[in-house]
């Protein structure tokens, strides 16, 4: 299995970023490997944890799996007020796109 090797590589990359930035914070978009699913799950996890501190953030995101240009992909749906938005931590992490139902 590649899991232990991938975990080690991720930990080393995060440690390197922390040392380089002189900080314990790592920007989600600064990681150079990992999959879209990993980033979508991490984003959801972080917001869920923040929801315990700030209730207005509780339950505002979900992970969606589907296809992008015919390839498997994962992204987040974020609820802000009554509106739903797409947040794609791999393809376009700085922008929210309004969710439009088909």
GROMACS .gro file of N, CA and C in nm:
model
  306
    1UNK      N    1   0.084  -0.119   0.000
    1UNK     CA    2   0.000   0.000   0.000
    1UNK      C    3   0.088   0.125   0.000
    2UNK      N    4   0.041   0.230  -0.068
    2UNK     CA    5   0.114   0.356  -0.075
    2UNK      C    6   0.076   0.452   0.036
    3UNK      N    7  -0.022   0.415   0.118
    3UNK     CA    8  -0.073   0.506   0.220
    3UNK      C    9   0.034   0.555   0.317
    4UNK      N   10   0.117   0.468   0.376
    4UNK     CA   11   0.219   0.520   0.469
    4UNK      C   12   0.316   0.616   0.400
    5UNK      N   13   0.353   0.585   0.274
    5UNK     CA   14   0.446   0.672   0.201
    5UNK      C   15   0.380   0.807   0.173
    6UNK      N   16   0.254   0.806   0.131
    6UNK     CA   17   0.183   0.931   0.104
    6UNK      C   18   0.168   1.013   0.231
    7UNK      N   19   0.135   0.947   0.341
    7UNK     CA   20   0.121   1.018   0.469
    7UNK      C   21   0.253   1.081   0.509
    8UNK      N   22   0.362   1.007   0.494
    8UNK     CA   23   0.495   1.061   0.528
    8UNK      C   24   0.528   1.181   0.440
    9UNK      N   25   0.501   1.169   0.310
    9UNK     CA   26   0.528   1.280   0.217
    9UNK      C   27   0.445   1.402   0.254
   10UNK      N   28   0.318   1.381   0.290
   10UNK     CA   29   0.232   1.494   0.330
   10UNK      C   30   0.285   1.562   0.456
   11UNK      N   31   0.322   1.481   0.555
   11UNK     CA   32   0.375   1.537   0.680
   11UNK      C   33   0.503   1.615   0.655
   12UNK      N   34   0.591   1.560   0.570
   12UNK     CA   35   0.716   1.629   0.539
   12UNK      C   36   0.690   1.760   0.466
   13UNK      N   37   0.595   1.759   0.371
   13UNK     CA   38   0.562   1.881   0.297
   13UNK      C   39   0.507   1.987   0.390
   14UNK      N   40   0.417   1.948   0.480
   14UNK     CA   41   0.359   2.044   0.574
   14UNK      C   42   0.466   2.100   0.668
   15UNK      N   43   0.554   2.014   0.719
   15UNK     CA   44   0.662   2.060   0.807
   15UNK      C   45   0.753   2.158   0.733
   16UNK      N   46   0.782   2.128   0.607
   16UNK     CA   47   0.867   2.216   0.527
   16UNK      C   48   0.802   2.352   0.505
   17UNK      N   49   0.671   2.352   0.474
   17UNK     CA   50   0.598   2.478   0.454
   17UNK      C   51   0.597   2.560   0.583
   18UNK      N   52   0.574   2.494   0.697
   18UNK     CA   53   0.572   2.564   0.826
   18UNK      C   54   0.708   2.628   0.855
   19UNK      N   55   0.814   2.552   0.829
   19UNK     CA   56   0.949   2.604   0.854
   19UNK      C   57   0.978   2.721   0.761
   20UNK      N   58   0.944   2.708   0.635
   20UNK     CA   59   0.969   2.812   0.537
   20UNK      C   60   0.895   2.941   0.570
   21UNK      N   61   0.770   2.927   0.616
   21UNK     CA   62   0.686   3.043   0.647
   21UNK      C   63   0.702   3.091   0.791
   22UNK      N   64   0.780   3.019   0.872
   22UNK     CA   65   0.796   3.050   1.015
   22UNK      C   66   0.659   3.060   1.082
   23UNK      N   67   0.575   2.962   1.054
   23UNK     CA   68   0.438   2.963   1.104
   23UNK      C   69   0.387   2.819   1.117
   24UNK      N   70   0.286   2.800   1.201
   24UNK     CA   71   0.220   2.670   1.210
   24UNK      C   72   0.100   2.662   1.118
   25UNK      N   73   0.077   2.765   1.039
   25UNK     CA   74  -0.035   2.767   0.946
   25UNK      C   75   0.014   2.731   0.807
   26UNK      N   76  -0.065   2.650   0.739
   26UNK     CA   77  -0.034   2.612   0.601
   26UNK      C   78  -0.156   2.645   0.516
   27UNK      N   79  -0.136   2.724   0.413
   27UNK     CA   80  -0.246   2.758   0.323
   27UNK      C   81  -0.284   2.636   0.241
   28UNK      N   82  -0.413   2.611   0.233
   28UNK     CA   83  -0.463   2.495   0.163
   28UNK      C   84  -0.411   2.489   0.020
   29UNK      N   85  -0.410   2.600  -0.049
   29UNK     CA   86  -0.367   2.603  -0.188
   29UNK      C   87  -0.217   2.594  -0.208
   30UNK      N   88  -0.139   2.598  -0.100
   30UNK     CA   89   0.006   2.595  -0.115
   30UNK      C   90   0.064   2.454  -0.120
   31UNK      N   91  -0.018   2.354  -0.090
   31UNK     CA   92   0.030   2.217  -0.094
   31UNK      C   93   0.041   2.172  -0.239
   32UNK      N   94   0.150   2.103  -0.273
   32UNK     CA   95   0.174   2.068  -0.412
   32UNK      C   96   0.127   1.929  -0.450
   33UNK      N   97   0.082   1.848  -0.355
   33UNK     CA   98   0.024   1.720  -0.391
   33UNK      C   99  -0.083   1.680  -0.292
   34UNK      N  100  -0.154   1.578  -0.327
   34UNK     CA  101  -0.277   1.539  -0.258
   34UNK      C  102  -0.386   1.548  -0.363
   35UNK      N  103  -0.497   1.489  -0.339
   35UNK     CA  104  -0.601   1.490  -0.441
   35UNK      C  105  -0.711   1.590  -0.408
   36UNK      N  106  -0.796   1.611  -0.504
   36UNK     CA  107  -0.909   1.702  -0.485
   36UNK      C  108  -0.996   1.652  -0.369
   37UNK      N  109  -1.010   1.521  -0.357
   37UNK     CA  110  -1.090   1.465  -0.249
   37UNK      C  111  -1.030   1.498  -0.114
   38UNK      N  112  -0.897   1.488  -0.103
   38UNK     CA  113  -0.829   1.521   0.022
   38UNK      C  114  -0.855   1.666   0.061
   39UNK      N  115  -0.843   1.755  -0.034
   39UNK     CA  116  -0.861   1.897  -0.004
   39UNK      C  117  -1.005   1.930   0.029
   40UNK      N  118  -1.099   1.870  -0.043
   40UNK     CA  119  -1.241   1.895  -0.015
   40UNK      C  120  -1.277   1.843   0.125
   41UNK      N  121  -1.228   1.726   0.159
   41UNK     CA  122  -1.254   1.670   0.292
   41UNK      C  123  -1.189   1.754   0.401
   42UNK      N  124  -1.066   1.801   0.377
   42UNK     CA  125  -0.997   1.883   0.475
   42UNK      C  126  -1.071   2.015   0.497
   43UNK      N  127  -1.116   2.077   0.388
   43UNK     CA  128  -1.190   2.202   0.401
   43UNK      C  129  -1.317   2.181   0.483
   44UNK      N  130  -1.391   2.074   0.454
   44UNK     CA  131  -1.512   2.044   0.530
   44UNK      C  132  -1.480   2.018   0.676
   45UNK      N  133  -1.375   1.941   0.701
   45UNK     CA  134  -1.334   1.911   0.838
   45UNK      C  135  -1.302   2.040   0.915
   46UNK      N  136  -1.226   2.129   0.852
   46UNK     CA  137  -1.188   2.254   0.918
   46UNK      C  138  -1.310   2.340   0.951
   47UNK      N  139  -1.403   2.352   0.856
   47UNK     CA  140  -1.523   2.431   0.885
   47UNK      C  141  -1.610   2.364   0.989
   48UNK      N  142  -1.619   2.231   0.986
   48UNK     CA  143  -1.695   2.161   1.090
   48UNK      C  144  -1.634   2.186   1.228
   49UNK      N  145  -1.501   2.184   1.237
   49UNK     CA  146  -1.435   2.211   1.365
   49UNK      C  147  -1.460   2.355   1.409
   50UNK      N  148  -1.454   2.448   1.317
   50UNK     CA  149  -1.482   2.588   1.350
   50UNK      C  150  -1.626   2.606   1.394
   51UNK      N  151  -1.718   2.523   1.343
   51UNK     CA  152  -1.858   2.530   1.383
   51UNK      C  153  -1.877   2.505   1.531
   52UNK      N  154  -1.786   2.429   1.593
   52UNK     CA  155  -1.793   2.406   1.737
   52UNK      C  156  -1.758   2.532   1.815
   53UNK      N  157  -1.680   2.621   1.754
   53UNK     CA  158  -1.638   2.746   1.818
   53UNK      C  159  -1.733   2.859   1.779
   54UNK      N  160  -1.772   2.859   1.654
   54UNK     CA  161  -1.860   2.964   1.600
   54UNK      C  162  -1.981   2.896   1.534
   55UNK      N  163  -2.091   2.883   1.606
   55UNK     CA  164  -2.206   2.808   1.556
   55UNK      C  165  -2.257   2.849   1.418
   56UNK      N  166  -2.234   2.973   1.378
   56UNK     CA  167  -2.281   3.016   1.245
   56UNK      C  168  -2.210   2.940   1.133
   57UNK      N  169  -2.095   2.876   1.163
   57UNK     CA  170  -2.023   2.800   1.062
   57UNK      C  171  -2.061   2.652   1.061
   58UNK      N  172  -2.142   2.609   1.156
   58UNK     CA  173  -2.178   2.467   1.166
   58UNK      C  174  -2.263   2.424   1.047
   59UNK      N  175  -2.220   2.316   0.984
   59UNK     CA  176  -2.299   2.256   0.877
   59UNK      C  177  -2.312   2.336   0.750
   60UNK      N  178  -2.219   2.426   0.722
   60UNK     CA  179  -2.235   2.509   0.603
   60UNK      C  180  -2.170   2.448   0.478
   61UNK      N  181  -2.104   2.333   0.489
   61UNK     CA  182  -2.038   2.277   0.373
   61UNK      C  183  -2.061   2.127   0.360
   62UNK      N  184  -2.051   2.080   0.236
   62UNK     CA  185  -2.063   1.938   0.206
   62UNK      C  186  -1.961   1.906   0.097
   63UNK      N  187  -1.919   1.781   0.090
   63UNK     CA  188  -1.828   1.735  -0.015
   63UNK      C  189  -1.912   1.670  -0.124
   64UNK      N  190  -1.884   1.706  -0.248
   64UNK     CA  191  -1.953   1.650  -0.363
   64UNK      C  192  -1.851   1.580  -0.451
   65UNK      N  193  -1.884   1.461  -0.496
   65UNK     CA  194  -1.796   1.390  -0.589
   65UNK      C  195  -1.868   1.375  -0.722
   66UNK      N  196  -1.795   1.395  -0.828
   66UNK     CA  197  -1.854   1.386  -0.961
   66UNK      C  198  -1.744   1.379  -1.065
   67UNK      N  199  -1.764   1.445  -1.177
   67UNK     CA  200  -1.666   1.444  -1.285
   67UNK      C  201  -1.638   1.587  -1.332
   68UNK      N  202  -1.514   1.610  -1.371
   68UNK     CA  203  -1.471   1.738  -1.428
   68UNK      C  204  -1.399   1.702  -1.557
   69UNK      N  205  -1.447   1.750  -1.667
   69UNK     CA  206  -1.390   1.716  -1.798
   69UNK      C  207  -1.374   1.565  -1.814
   70UNK      N  208  -1.471   1.488  -1.765
   70UNK     CA  209  -1.469   1.343  -1.781
   70UNK      C  210  -1.381   1.268  -1.683
   71UNK      N  211  -1.321   1.338  -1.587
   71UNK     CA  212  -1.234   1.275  -1.487
   71UNK      C  213  -1.297   1.286  -1.349
   72UNK      N  214  -1.277   1.185  -1.263
   72UNK     CA  215  -1.331   1.195  -1.127
   72UNK      C  216  -1.280   1.319  -1.056
   73UNK      N  217  -1.368   1.384  -0.981
   73UNK     CA  218  -1.329   1.508  -0.913
   73UNK      C  219  -1.414   1.525  -0.787
   74UNK      N  220  -1.369   1.606  -0.695
   74UNK     CA  221  -1.443   1.636  -0.573
   74UNK      C  222  -1.430   1.785  -0.543
   75UNK      N  223  -1.537   1.843  -0.486
   75UNK     CA  224  -1.538   1.984  -0.451
   75UNK      C  225  -1.634   2.003  -0.336
   76UNK      N  226  -1.646   2.126  -0.289
   76UNK     CA  227  -1.736   2.156  -0.178
   76UNK      C  228  -1.853   2.240  -0.224
   77UNK      N  229  -1.965   2.218  -0.159
   77UNK     CA  230  -2.080   2.308  -0.170
   77UNK      C  231  -2.086   2.382  -0.037
   78UNK      N  232  -2.092   2.513  -0.043
   78UNK     CA  233  -2.092   2.596   0.077
   78UNK      C  234  -2.222   2.675   0.082
   79UNK      N  235  -2.288   2.672   0.198
   79UNK     CA  236  -2.412   2.748   0.218
   79UNK      C  237  -2.377   2.878   0.288
   80UNK      N  238  -2.413   2.988   0.225
   80UNK     CA  239  -2.398   3.121   0.285
   80UNK      C  240  -2.534   3.187   0.282
   81UNK      N  241  -2.596   3.198   0.399
   81UNK     CA  242  -2.733   3.247   0.405
   81UNK      C  243  -2.824   3.145   0.339
   82UNK      N  244  -2.905   3.190   0.244
   82UNK     CA  245  -2.996   3.101   0.173
   82UNK      C  246  -2.937   3.050   0.041
   83UNK      N  247  -2.818   3.094   0.007
   83UNK     CA  248  -2.757   3.059  -0.122
   83UNK      C  249  -2.654   2.946  -0.108
   84UNK      N  250  -2.641   2.868  -0.215
   84UNK     CA  251  -2.539   2.763  -0.222
   84UNK      C  252  -2.434   2.802  -0.324
   85UNK      N  253  -2.307   2.774  -0.289
   85UNK     CA  254  -2.195   2.808  -0.376
   85UNK      C  255  -2.103   2.687  -0.391
   86UNK      N  256  -2.031   2.682  -0.503
   86UNK     CA  257  -1.929   2.580  -0.527
   86UNK      C  258  -1.795   2.638  -0.487
   87UNK      N  259  -1.718   2.562  -0.411
   87UNK     CA  260  -1.580   2.597  -0.380
   87UNK      C  261  -1.495   2.479  -0.422
   88UNK      N  262  -1.406   2.500  -0.516
   88UNK     CA  263  -1.319   2.395  -0.567
   88UNK      C  264  -1.177   2.425  -0.521
   89UNK      N  265  -1.131   2.354  -0.419
   89UNK     CA  266  -1.000   2.379  -0.358
   89UNK      C  267  -0.883   2.343  -0.449
   90UNK      N  268  -0.908   2.268  -0.556
   90UNK     CA  269  -0.802   2.231  -0.650
   90UNK      C  270  -0.799   2.324  -0.770
   91UNK      N  271  -0.912   2.342  -0.834
   91UNK     CA  272  -0.917   2.415  -0.961
   91UNK      C  273  -0.920   2.566  -0.945
   92UNK      N  274  -0.990   2.614  -0.841
   92UNK     CA  275  -1.008   2.759  -0.826
   92UNK      C  276  -1.034   2.793  -0.679
   93UNK      N  277  -0.932   2.777  -0.593
   93UNK     CA  278  -0.955   2.789  -0.448
   93UNK      C  279  -0.988   2.928  -0.397
   94UNK      N  280  -0.974   3.031  -0.478
   94UNK     CA  281  -0.998   3.167  -0.430
   94UNK      C  282  -1.135   3.221  -0.465
   95UNK      N  283  -1.217   3.139  -0.534
   95UNK     CA  284  -1.345   3.192  -0.581
   95UNK      C  285  -1.461   3.100  -0.546
   96UNK      N  286  -1.573   3.162  -0.511
   96UNK     CA  287  -1.699   3.091  -0.493
   96UNK      C  288  -1.782   3.112  -0.618
   97UNK      N  289  -1.842   3.004  -0.668
   97UNK     CA  290  -1.930   3.013  -0.784
   97UNK      C  291  -2.069   2.976  -0.740
   98UNK      N  292  -2.167   3.058  -0.772
   98UNK     CA  293  -2.304   3.030  -0.731
   98UNK      C  294  -2.350   2.897  -0.789
   99UNK      N  295  -2.409   2.815  -0.703
   99UNK     CA  296  -2.461   2.684  -0.742
   99UNK      C  297  -2.590   2.707  -0.819
  100UNK      N  298  -2.595   2.656  -0.939
  100UNK     CA  299  -2.716   2.667  -1.021
  100UNK      C  300  -2.770   2.526  -1.044
  101UNK      N  301  -2.891   2.503  -0.998
  101UNK     CA  302  -2.951   2.371  -1.014
  101UNK      C  303  -2.988   2.350  -1.160
  102UNK      N  304  -2.967   2.227  -1.208
  102UNK     CA  305  -2.998   2.200  -1.351
  102UNK      C  306  -3.146   2.207  -1.380
   0.00000   0.00000   0.00000
